[in-house]
Amino acid sequence: MEEKRSVKLALLGLGTVGGGVYKLLERQKEELLDKAGASLELVKILVHNIKKERAGVDASLLTDKWEEIIEDPQIEIVIEVMGGIEPARTMILEALNAGKNVVTANKDLVAEYGRELLDAAQKNQVDFLFEAAVAGGIPIIRPLKQCLASNEIDEVIGIVNGTTNYILTKMFEEGMDFEEALAKATELGYAEADPTADIEGLDAGRKVAIMASIAFHSRVTFSDVYTEGITKISAKDIGYAKEFDSVIKLLGVAHNTEWGIEVAVHPMIIAQDHPLASVRDSFNAIFLHGDAVDDVMFYGRGAGELPTASAIMGDVIDVARDIRYQCTGRISCTCYRDTLVKEFKDVKNKFFLRMQVDNKPGVLAAIASVFGVHKVSISKVIQKVITDGVAELVIVTEAVKEYHMEDAIEHLKDMDTTREISSVIREY
Amino acid sequence: MEEKRSVKLALLGLGTVGGGVYKLLERQKEELLDKAGASLELVKILVHNIKKERAGVDASLLTDKWEEIIEDPQIEIVIEVMGGIEPARTMILEALNAGKNVVTANKDLVAEYGRELLDAAQKNQVDFLFEAAVAGGIPIIRPLKQCLASNEIDEVIGIVNGTTNYILTKMFEEGMDFEEALAKATELGYAEADPTADIEGLDAGRKVAIMASIAFHSRVTFSDVYTEGITKISAKDIGYAKEFDSVIKLLGVAHNTEWGIEVAVHPMIIAQDHPLASVRDSFNAIFLHGDAVDDVMFYGRGAGELPTASAIMGDVIDVARDIRYQCTGRISCTCYRDTLVKEFKDVKNKFFLRMQVDNKPGVLAAIASVFGVHKVSISKVIQKVITDGVAELVIVTEAVKEYHMEDAIEHLKDMDTTREISSVIREY
């Protein structure tokens, strides 16, 4: 082992997360020598606008020229926190091909181009680490790739979007409706100006793709993930969930089955005594099951300046150790299988279905027979009379393939006695 | 990097955990090449009684001669699952000094002789890993040493003993008393014939010592840990905890404060909405707080054949990677500080105190003034009349140093109006 007492870093991007990394590097300056066995020296920060005032940041580090980083052979670690696909993808590939190690928090990129980037890292025998890309500060990538490596993991379920979990918590605990809770989340900075990626499950979908790839040792990309958001969840649905001693959560769900990988993001009704049910506010958690370890859960902050920077710096410290021990690239792509991802229509789920029907004799029997025709078994029915003429019907099914349920719903919609299909929510 | 396609292992001990390791090695035989980048070949198993029938185990691997292992230069990884201090300690030291990597699940040993063993590993540039020594299958050592390395961690609280958590869960959920719940735990194999180490908090104390050492970067040994068990917890206490929307858990508690490290194991009343409160049955969980990551929790099976084997095999796979990349020893002791461990009497806690007193005027005032004399502030008082002559008094205090509380209790015991101090439980 050759002792290497100083490792030079470059930071790409100085937004919220970049600022967090900068702060931690400053805060931990003296301890890092003990922690990483090397001093970590930030020598360049790539920014768009070099003239912008940035309080507390050493302006001499700023540059808007990528060449100053990529062409500097002394820079051994590049930390990418710009986000988005381009130019991040090109820069990371160039860095890897120049023999530099890369640490990133970029879930969009890893979910879509993970294979390409990991291949480039492997070819160049350098580290490409992305602990921060899934669930912010929560350690999950390293536990999966190392601690749990001897397991056959068959299930990964996660609350991996803090914005939607905050909204659903407010709806559940304070009786807010969706719009009100979203407004509150926006006010507190949990939701972005355009909240689509969060509330439609896209952000969660990317994270689930990454986790499924690592847990099941087979590449899953974002386009493989069925996504459905929380915009249709109503106070009424939440009321029923409470009646069932359950909560509603937006879950990323991945299973490795005999017939292929199942992967989706959608709201689910989940029993109150499941460990995920008590994950409140903007917290995230990932629950998984392995054949040896049984159930495990990881809980914490899935986003934010310092929690995300914590994950990035954990990776950076690890790269520094690898540089010192000349073993960069020791853990690269772990997708050594090539498992089929099932079409979502073939995935089995239990359903909670709420509908408004004419309140007259025979309606329930007719509806039950529709379910029967489409091979849907019913496990629970609740009927409430709303007004004289209309009854609200809640039906919970046994596990059934998505396409059978879809057919049953189309059929129900066509019935004269059906006034409205008010909600269809999966049940864990 | 030199490719190394086969790594030879020896297993010391073939009890429950050893059997689990054997099973996983068999089960994962083909996948391990992909996972570790090397085939893992078990070549020797050290047992006491070589003649004992062991179903499903290749008898040709058994030996009762340590020389056959320590003198075989081809064996690169020694997995110690015998437990206890000797001969485990001597064998591990000999293995490390012979340049072999060691993986162990031995918490007694690591909690007491961690420094000596890690020093020997460092001197010989080999790995000494012990993920399984704390909280069985739950990844916690690696997340602390790597993922969270950039944090200043100030709090680690854990439910790290499954037996006592099972007992407390039965008492809380099914109204069992302690003896009944212990009998049930024994029947199910959760509690050993002599349950002392579990119910008196000693087992948890060893795990907390190890976690505190790693989290705070300063060696804490088992003898530094104040331990108090759960034998005195009554159904009545649990009833009050419910009244306070709380539960009672046996917690390992470690804080890194300005004035030193605080470390203890004792029952605590903890609010129902704290993530640790929903950890039920024999599950374990470790909750911690870092300056960057904020709150994080790790949840799972803290013991058992396969969960523990899962952690051991995660370590073994990692050592195999290090052997392949010739970087064994890359993460060794992380205790680079030397922080004082505070005496327990100087630690501050909130207390729940339940006592029986004469039911007559002036008693409460007199008791309150005793607290005042000993600098104990009261935050809540509940008085219930049990019979005509006796009142049950529950007093919850603000945080106060242990020795002040102890003095106050001695003083209360001396009062003529005190019939009994029924329980004293700390509050989180």
PDB file of C-alpha atoms in Angstrom, chain B residues 6-240:
ATOM      1  CA  SER B   6     -10.647 -19.111  -5.381  1.00  0.00           C
ATOM      2  CA  VAL B   7     -10.569 -18.123  -1.726  1.00  0.00           C
ATOM      3  CA  LYS B   8     -10.327 -20.769   0.970  1.00  0.00           C
ATOM      4  CA  LEU B   9     -12.253 -20.424   4.206  1.00  0.00           C
ATOM      5  CA  ALA B  10     -12.223 -22.057   7.613  1.00  0.00           C
ATOM      6  CA  LEU B  11     -15.149 -22.000  10.007  1.00  0.00           C
ATOM      7  CA  LEU B  12     -14.574 -22.066  13.759  1.00  0.00           C
ATOM      8  CA  GLY B  13     -17.684 -23.498  15.405  1.00  0.00           C
ATOM      9  CA  LEU B  14     -20.738 -25.197  14.006  1.00  0.00           C
ATOM     10  CA  GLY B  15     -23.544 -24.200  16.329  1.00  0.00           C
ATOM     11  CA  THR B  16     -26.659 -22.308  15.237  1.00  0.00           C
ATOM     12  CA  VAL B  17     -24.825 -19.472  13.498  1.00  0.00           C
ATOM     13  CA  GLY B  18     -22.094 -21.733  12.091  1.00  0.00           C
ATOM     14  CA  GLY B  19     -24.806 -23.958  10.650  1.00  0.00           C
ATOM     15  CA  GLY B  20     -26.379 -20.888   9.053  1.00  0.00           C
ATOM     16  CA  VAL B  21     -23.082 -19.881   7.456  1.00  0.00           C
ATOM     17  CA  TYR B  22     -22.656 -23.419   6.145  1.00  0.00           C
ATOM     18  CA  LYS B  23     -26.158 -23.336   4.647  1.00  0.00           C
ATOM     19  CA  LEU B  24     -25.609 -19.982   2.936  1.00  0.00           C
ATOM     20  CA  LEU B  25     -22.293 -21.125   1.501  1.00  0.00           C
ATOM     21  CA  GLU B  26     -24.039 -24.162   0.025  1.00  0.00           C
ATOM     22  CA  ARG B  27     -27.082 -22.233  -1.161  1.00  0.00           C
ATOM     23  CA  GLN B  28     -25.063 -19.454  -2.792  1.00  0.00           C
ATOM     24  CA  LYS B  29     -22.272 -21.630  -4.152  1.00  0.00           C
ATOM     25  CA  GLU B  30     -22.784 -20.675  -7.769  1.00  0.00           C
ATOM     26  CA  GLU B  31     -23.742 -17.045  -7.243  1.00  0.00           C
ATOM     27  CA  LEU B  32     -20.773 -16.291  -5.015  1.00  0.00           C
ATOM     28  CA  LEU B  33     -18.436 -16.244  -7.963  1.00  0.00           C
ATOM     29  CA  ASP B  34     -20.486 -13.393  -9.425  1.00  0.00           C
ATOM     30  CA  LYS B  35     -20.936 -11.683  -6.105  1.00  0.00           C
ATOM     31  CA  ALA B  36     -17.436 -11.861  -4.710  1.00  0.00           C
ATOM     32  CA  GLY B  37     -15.547 -12.199  -7.960  1.00  0.00           C
ATOM     33  CA  ALA B  38     -14.056 -15.367  -6.479  1.00  0.00           C
ATOM     34  CA  SER B  39     -15.306 -18.799  -5.560  1.00  0.00           C
ATOM     35  CA  LEU B  40     -15.445 -19.293  -1.810  1.00  0.00           C
ATOM     36  CA  GLU B  41     -14.342 -22.712  -0.736  1.00  0.00           C
ATOM     37  CA  LEU B  42     -14.903 -23.926   2.800  1.00  0.00           C
ATOM     38  CA  VAL B  43     -12.019 -26.267   3.564  1.00  0.00           C
ATOM     39  CA  LYS B  44     -12.117 -26.813   7.337  1.00  0.00           C
ATOM     40  CA  ILE B  45     -14.624 -26.615  10.158  1.00  0.00           C
ATOM     41  CA  LEU B  46     -13.254 -26.618  13.693  1.00  0.00           C
ATOM     42  CA  VAL B  47     -15.536 -28.443  16.154  1.00  0.00           C
ATOM     43  CA  HIS B  48     -15.234 -29.804  19.686  1.00  0.00           C
ATOM     44  CA  ASN B  49     -16.567 -33.232  18.957  1.00  0.00           C
ATOM     45  CA  ILE B  50     -15.580 -34.542  15.593  1.00  0.00           C
ATOM     46  CA  LYS B  51     -17.630 -37.721  16.068  1.00  0.00           C
ATOM     47  CA  LYS B  52     -20.995 -36.017  16.549  1.00  0.00           C
ATOM     48  CA  GLU B  53     -23.486 -36.682  13.732  1.00  0.00           C
ATOM     49  CA  ARG B  54     -24.192 -33.483  11.813  1.00  0.00           C
ATOM     50  CA  ALA B  55     -26.898 -33.873   9.210  1.00  0.00           C
ATOM     51  CA  GLY B  56     -26.180 -32.250   5.876  1.00  0.00           C
ATOM     52  CA  VAL B  57     -22.579 -31.362   6.702  1.00  0.00           C
ATOM     53  CA  ASP B  58     -19.656 -32.769   4.734  1.00  0.00           C
ATOM     54  CA  ALA B  59     -17.887 -34.726   7.496  1.00  0.00           C
ATOM     55  CA  SER B  60     -14.546 -34.595   5.698  1.00  0.00           C
ATOM     56  CA  LEU B  61     -14.338 -30.872   6.516  1.00  0.00           C
ATOM     57  CA  LEU B  62     -14.528 -31.380  10.273  1.00  0.00           C
ATOM     58  CA  THR B  63     -11.466 -31.148  12.437  1.00  0.00           C
ATOM     59  CA  ASP B  64     -10.766 -30.714  16.118  1.00  0.00           C
ATOM     60  CA  LYS B  65      -7.198 -29.556  15.493  1.00  0.00           C
ATOM     61  CA  TRP B  66      -6.598 -25.804  15.317  1.00  0.00           C
ATOM     62  CA  GLU B  67      -3.153 -26.477  13.815  1.00  0.00           C
ATOM     63  CA  GLU B  68      -4.775 -27.777  10.661  1.00  0.00           C
ATOM     64  CA  ILE B  69      -6.240 -24.346  10.139  1.00  0.00           C
ATOM     65  CA  ILE B  70      -3.653 -21.940  11.498  1.00  0.00           C
ATOM     66  CA  GLU B  71      -0.814 -23.772   9.793  1.00  0.00           C
ATOM     67  CA  ASP B  72      -2.519 -23.969   6.416  1.00  0.00           C
ATOM     68  CA  PRO B  73      -1.252 -20.962   4.442  1.00  0.00           C
ATOM     69  CA  GLN B  74      -3.926 -21.465   1.820  1.00  0.00           C
ATOM     70  CA  ILE B  75      -6.717 -20.527   4.212  1.00  0.00           C
ATOM     71  CA  GLU B  76      -7.218 -16.779   3.790  1.00  0.00           C
ATOM     72  CA  ILE B  77     -10.425 -16.168   5.732  1.00  0.00           C
ATOM     73  CA  VAL B  78     -11.246 -17.497   9.191  1.00  0.00           C
ATOM     74  CA  ILE B  79     -14.886 -17.197  10.296  1.00  0.00           C
ATOM     75  CA  GLU B  80     -15.203 -17.326  14.079  1.00  0.00           C
ATOM     76  CA  VAL B  81     -18.655 -18.290  15.370  1.00  0.00           C
ATOM     77  CA  MET B  82     -17.778 -20.141  18.570  1.00  0.00           C
ATOM     78  CA  GLY B  83     -18.634 -17.232  20.839  1.00  0.00           C
ATOM     79  CA  GLY B  84     -17.165 -16.519  24.269  1.00  0.00           C
ATOM     80  CA  ILE B  85     -13.795 -15.004  25.055  1.00  0.00           C
ATOM     81  CA  GLU B  86     -11.447 -17.991  24.990  1.00  0.00           C
ATOM     82  CA  PRO B  87     -10.257 -19.787  22.947  1.00  0.00           C
ATOM     83  CA  ALA B  88     -11.815 -17.417  20.371  1.00  0.00           C
ATOM     84  CA  ARG B  89      -9.555 -14.500  21.312  1.00  0.00           C
ATOM     85  CA  THR B  90      -6.326 -16.473  21.079  1.00  0.00           C
ATOM     86  CA  MET B  91      -7.316 -18.128  17.830  1.00  0.00           C
ATOM     87  CA  ILE B  92      -8.347 -14.859  16.198  1.00  0.00           C
ATOM     88  CA  LEU B  93      -5.089 -13.200  17.257  1.00  0.00           C
ATOM     89  CA  GLU B  94      -3.090 -16.111  15.902  1.00  0.00           C
ATOM     90  CA  ALA B  95      -5.021 -16.019  12.651  1.00  0.00           C
ATOM     91  CA  LEU B  96      -4.525 -12.268  12.224  1.00  0.00           C
ATOM     92  CA  ASN B  97      -0.837 -12.570  13.034  1.00  0.00           C
ATOM     93  CA  ALA B  98      -0.554 -15.355  10.475  1.00  0.00           C
ATOM     94  CA  GLY B  99      -1.871 -12.919   7.842  1.00  0.00           C
ATOM     95  CA  LYS B 100      -5.362 -14.376   7.679  1.00  0.00           C
ATOM     96  CA  ASN B 101      -8.489 -12.230   7.475  1.00  0.00           C
ATOM     97  CA  VAL B 102     -11.060 -12.785  10.198  1.00  0.00           C
ATOM     98  CA  VAL B 103     -14.841 -12.387  10.249  1.00  0.00           C
ATOM     99  CA  THR B 104     -16.601 -12.802  13.573  1.00  0.00           C
ATOM    100  CA  ALA B 105     -20.024 -12.545  15.188  1.00  0.00           C
ATOM    101  CA  ASN B 106     -18.531 -12.462  18.666  1.00  0.00           C
ATOM    102  CA  LYS B 107     -19.888  -9.397  20.480  1.00  0.00           C
ATOM    103  CA  ASP B 108     -18.414 -10.344  23.866  1.00  0.00           C
ATOM    104  CA  LEU B 109     -14.975 -10.406  22.341  1.00  0.00           C
ATOM    105  CA  VAL B 110     -15.294  -7.262  20.231  1.00  0.00           C
ATOM    106  CA  ALA B 111     -16.851  -5.297  23.116  1.00  0.00           C
ATOM    107  CA  GLU B 112     -13.965  -6.222  25.409  1.00  0.00           C
ATOM    108  CA  TYR B 113     -10.926  -6.774  23.178  1.00  0.00           C
ATOM    109  CA  GLY B 114     -11.876  -4.805  20.064  1.00  0.00           C
ATOM    110  CA  ARG B 115      -8.832  -2.586  20.216  1.00  0.00           C
ATOM    111  CA  GLU B 116      -6.341  -5.462  20.556  1.00  0.00           C
ATOM    112  CA  LEU B 117      -7.933  -7.352  17.660  1.00  0.00           C
ATOM    113  CA  LEU B 118      -8.205  -4.340  15.352  1.00  0.00           C
ATOM    114  CA  ASP B 119      -4.618  -3.378  16.156  1.00  0.00           C
ATOM    115  CA  ALA B 120      -3.454  -6.865  15.212  1.00  0.00           C
ATOM    116  CA  ALA B 121      -5.445  -6.685  11.967  1.00  0.00           C
ATOM    117  CA  GLN B 122      -3.942  -3.302  11.130  1.00  0.00           C
ATOM    118  CA  LYS B 123      -0.409  -4.449  11.889  1.00  0.00           C
ATOM    119  CA  ASN B 124      -0.869  -7.394   9.550  1.00  0.00           C
ATOM    120  CA  GLN B 125      -2.804  -5.456   6.900  1.00  0.00           C
ATOM    121  CA  VAL B 126      -5.708  -7.883   6.978  1.00  0.00           C
ATOM    122  CA  ASP B 127      -9.461  -7.445   7.422  1.00  0.00           C
ATOM    123  CA  PHE B 128     -11.129  -7.941  10.785  1.00  0.00           C
ATOM    124  CA  LEU B 129     -14.881  -7.541  10.228  1.00  0.00           C
ATOM    125  CA  PHE B 130     -17.723  -8.028  12.693  1.00  0.00           C
ATOM    126  CA  GLU B 131     -20.985  -6.771  11.152  1.00  0.00           C
ATOM    127  CA  ALA B 132     -22.792  -9.739  12.772  1.00  0.00           C
ATOM    128  CA  ALA B 133     -21.645  -8.827  16.283  1.00  0.00           C
ATOM    129  CA  VAL B 134     -24.210  -6.020  16.554  1.00  0.00           C
ATOM    130  CA  ALA B 135     -27.884  -6.502  15.790  1.00  0.00           C
ATOM    131  CA  GLY B 136     -27.458  -9.723  13.790  1.00  0.00           C
ATOM    132  CA  GLY B 137     -28.594  -9.268  10.219  1.00  0.00           C
ATOM    133  CA  ILE B 138     -29.072  -5.505  10.371  1.00  0.00           C
ATOM    134  CA  PRO B 139     -26.407  -3.601   8.470  1.00  0.00           C
ATOM    135  CA  ILE B 140     -25.021  -1.131  11.007  1.00  0.00           C
ATOM    136  CA  ILE B 141     -21.221  -1.348  11.273  1.00  0.00           C
ATOM    137  CA  ARG B 142     -20.596  -0.729   7.567  1.00  0.00           C
ATOM    138  CA  PRO B 143     -23.162   2.110   7.325  1.00  0.00           C
ATOM    139  CA  LEU B 144     -21.495   3.751  10.322  1.00  0.00           C
ATOM    140  CA  LYS B 145     -17.913   3.293   9.091  1.00  0.00           C
ATOM    141  CA  GLN B 146     -18.664   4.178   5.479  1.00  0.00           C
ATOM    142  CA  CYS B 147     -22.013   5.693   4.500  1.00  0.00           C
ATOM    143  CA  LEU B 148     -22.259   7.999   7.506  1.00  0.00           C
ATOM    144  CA  ALA B 149     -18.528   8.647   7.853  1.00  0.00           C
ATOM    145  CA  SER B 150     -18.834  12.380   7.205  1.00  0.00           C
ATOM    146  CA  ASN B 151     -21.190  12.892  10.155  1.00  0.00           C
ATOM    147  CA  GLU B 152     -20.558  13.958  13.677  1.00  0.00           C
ATOM    148  CA  ILE B 153     -22.886  11.459  15.353  1.00  0.00           C
ATOM    149  CA  ASP B 154     -24.189  12.538  18.734  1.00  0.00           C
ATOM    150  CA  GLU B 155     -26.802   9.902  19.522  1.00  0.00           C
ATOM    151  CA  VAL B 156     -27.210   6.149  19.058  1.00  0.00           C
ATOM    152  CA  ILE B 157     -30.240   4.483  20.615  1.00  0.00           C
ATOM    153  CA  GLY B 158     -31.031   0.887  19.960  1.00  0.00           C
ATOM    154  CA  ILE B 159     -33.370  -1.955  20.652  1.00  0.00           C
ATOM    155  CA  VAL B 160     -30.608  -4.501  20.342  1.00  0.00           C
ATOM    156  CA  ASN B 161     -31.929  -7.468  22.284  1.00  0.00           C
ATOM    157  CA  GLY B 162     -34.720  -9.443  20.679  1.00  0.00           C
ATOM    158  CA  THR B 163     -35.602 -11.510  23.747  1.00  0.00           C
ATOM    159  CA  THR B 164     -36.423  -8.524  25.924  1.00  0.00           C
ATOM    160  CA  ASN B 165     -38.207  -6.742  23.102  1.00  0.00           C
ATOM    161  CA  TYR B 166     -40.368  -9.822  22.610  1.00  0.00           C
ATOM    162  CA  ILE B 167     -41.136  -9.941  26.341  1.00  0.00           C
ATOM    163  CA  LEU B 168     -41.998  -6.235  26.511  1.00  0.00           C
ATOM    164  CA  THR B 169     -44.172  -6.532  23.390  1.00  0.00           C
ATOM    165  CA  LYS B 170     -46.167  -9.395  24.934  1.00  0.00           C
ATOM    166  CA  MET B 171     -46.543  -7.436  28.164  1.00  0.00           C
ATOM    167  CA  PHE B 172     -47.675  -4.353  26.277  1.00  0.00           C
ATOM    168  CA  GLU B 173     -49.953  -5.912  23.671  1.00  0.00           C
ATOM    169  CA  GLU B 174     -51.342  -8.919  25.504  1.00  0.00           C
ATOM    170  CA  GLY B 175     -51.196  -7.757  29.094  1.00  0.00           C
ATOM    171  CA  MET B 176     -48.889 -10.604  30.164  1.00  0.00           C
ATOM    172  CA  ASP B 177     -46.788 -10.085  33.262  1.00  0.00           C
ATOM    173  CA  PHE B 178     -43.013 -10.410  33.089  1.00  0.00           C
ATOM    174  CA  GLU B 179     -42.783 -14.046  34.236  1.00  0.00           C
ATOM    175  CA  GLU B 180     -45.447 -15.199  31.807  1.00  0.00           C
ATOM    176  CA  ALA B 181     -43.854 -13.378  28.875  1.00  0.00           C
ATOM    177  CA  LEU B 182     -40.421 -14.758  29.778  1.00  0.00           C
ATOM    178  CA  ALA B 183     -41.860 -18.293  29.890  1.00  0.00           C
ATOM    179  CA  LYS B 184     -43.364 -17.753  26.445  1.00  0.00           C
ATOM    180  CA  ALA B 185     -40.027 -16.450  25.123  1.00  0.00           C
ATOM    181  CA  THR B 186     -38.250 -19.494  26.537  1.00  0.00           C
ATOM    182  CA  GLU B 187     -40.809 -21.827  24.990  1.00  0.00           C
ATOM    183  CA  LEU B 188     -40.262 -20.228  21.570  1.00  0.00           C
ATOM    184  CA  GLY B 189     -36.497 -20.438  21.910  1.00  0.00           C
ATOM    185  CA  TYR B 190     -36.049 -16.653  22.081  1.00  0.00           C
ATOM    186  CA  ALA B 191     -34.764 -16.856  25.631  1.00  0.00           C
ATOM    187  CA  GLU B 192     -31.955 -19.139  26.732  1.00  0.00           C
ATOM    188  CA  ALA B 193     -32.131 -21.541  29.697  1.00  0.00           C
ATOM    189  CA  ASP B 194     -30.274 -18.905  31.709  1.00  0.00           C
ATOM    190  CA  PRO B 195     -31.771 -15.656  30.434  1.00  0.00           C
ATOM    191  CA  THR B 196     -29.643 -13.374  32.628  1.00  0.00           C
ATOM    192  CA  ALA B 197     -27.530 -11.852  29.844  1.00  0.00           C
ATOM    193  CA  ASP B 198     -30.678 -10.855  27.970  1.00  0.00           C
ATOM    194  CA  ILE B 199     -33.063  -9.708  30.688  1.00  0.00           C
ATOM    195  CA  GLU B 200     -30.412  -7.882  32.713  1.00  0.00           C
ATOM    196  CA  GLY B 201     -29.257  -5.892  29.699  1.00  0.00           C
ATOM    197  CA  LEU B 202     -25.748  -7.369  29.480  1.00  0.00           C
ATOM    198  CA  ASP B 203     -26.109  -8.582  25.903  1.00  0.00           C
ATOM    199  CA  ALA B 204     -27.441  -5.190  24.852  1.00  0.00           C
ATOM    200  CA  GLY B 205     -24.633  -3.513  26.796  1.00  0.00           C
ATOM    201  CA  ARG B 206     -21.975  -5.254  24.731  1.00  0.00           C
ATOM    202  CA  LYS B 207     -23.614  -4.219  21.475  1.00  0.00           C
ATOM    203  CA  VAL B 208     -23.980  -0.621  22.609  1.00  0.00           C
ATOM    204  CA  ALA B 209     -20.309  -0.510  23.580  1.00  0.00           C
ATOM    205  CA  ILE B 210     -19.352  -1.587  20.056  1.00  0.00           C
ATOM    206  CA  MET B 211     -21.731   0.851  18.357  1.00  0.00           C
ATOM    207  CA  ALA B 212     -20.672   3.773  20.554  1.00  0.00           C
ATOM    208  CA  SER B 213     -17.007   3.073  19.775  1.00  0.00           C
ATOM    209  CA  ILE B 214     -17.640   3.234  16.068  1.00  0.00           C
ATOM    210  CA  ALA B 215     -20.142   6.085  16.073  1.00  0.00           C
ATOM    211  CA  PHE B 216     -18.061   8.330  18.325  1.00  0.00           C
ATOM    212  CA  HIS B 217     -14.611   7.256  17.064  1.00  0.00           C
ATOM    213  CA  SER B 218     -13.447   6.512  20.591  1.00  0.00           C
ATOM    214  CA  ARG B 219     -13.103   3.148  22.308  1.00  0.00           C
ATOM    215  CA  VAL B 220     -15.954   2.249  24.670  1.00  0.00           C
ATOM    216  CA  THR B 221     -15.759  -1.139  26.367  1.00  0.00           C
ATOM    217  CA  PHE B 222     -18.490  -3.150  28.029  1.00  0.00           C
ATOM    218  CA  SER B 223     -17.247  -2.179  31.492  1.00  0.00           C
ATOM    219  CA  ASP B 224     -18.025   1.470  30.625  1.00  0.00           C
ATOM    220  CA  VAL B 225     -21.722   0.674  30.130  1.00  0.00           C
ATOM    221  CA  TYR B 226     -24.261   1.067  32.933  1.00  0.00           C
ATOM    222  CA  THR B 227     -26.773  -1.785  32.596  1.00  0.00           C
ATOM    223  CA  GLU B 228     -30.194  -2.290  34.097  1.00  0.00           C
ATOM    224  CA  GLY B 229     -32.639  -4.993  33.003  1.00  0.00           C
ATOM    225  CA  ILE B 230     -36.383  -5.315  32.597  1.00  0.00           C
ATOM    226  CA  THR B 231     -37.230  -7.669  35.473  1.00  0.00           C
ATOM    227  CA  LYS B 232     -38.830  -4.943  37.532  1.00  0.00           C
ATOM    228  CA  ILE B 233     -41.191  -3.668  34.838  1.00  0.00           C
ATOM    229  CA  SER B 234     -44.786  -4.337  35.869  1.00  0.00           C
ATOM    230  CA  ALA B 235     -48.104  -4.406  34.078  1.00  0.00           C
ATOM    231  CA  LYS B 236     -48.974  -1.284  36.032  1.00  0.00           C
ATOM    232  CA  ASP B 237     -46.025   0.636  34.597  1.00  0.00           C
ATOM    233  CA  ILE B 238     -47.044  -0.450  31.140  1.00  0.00           C
ATOM    234  CA  GLY B 239     -50.556   0.779  31.829  1.00  0.00           C
ATOM    235  CA  TYR B 240     -49.226   4.229  32.675  1.00  0.00           C
TER     236      TYR B 240
END
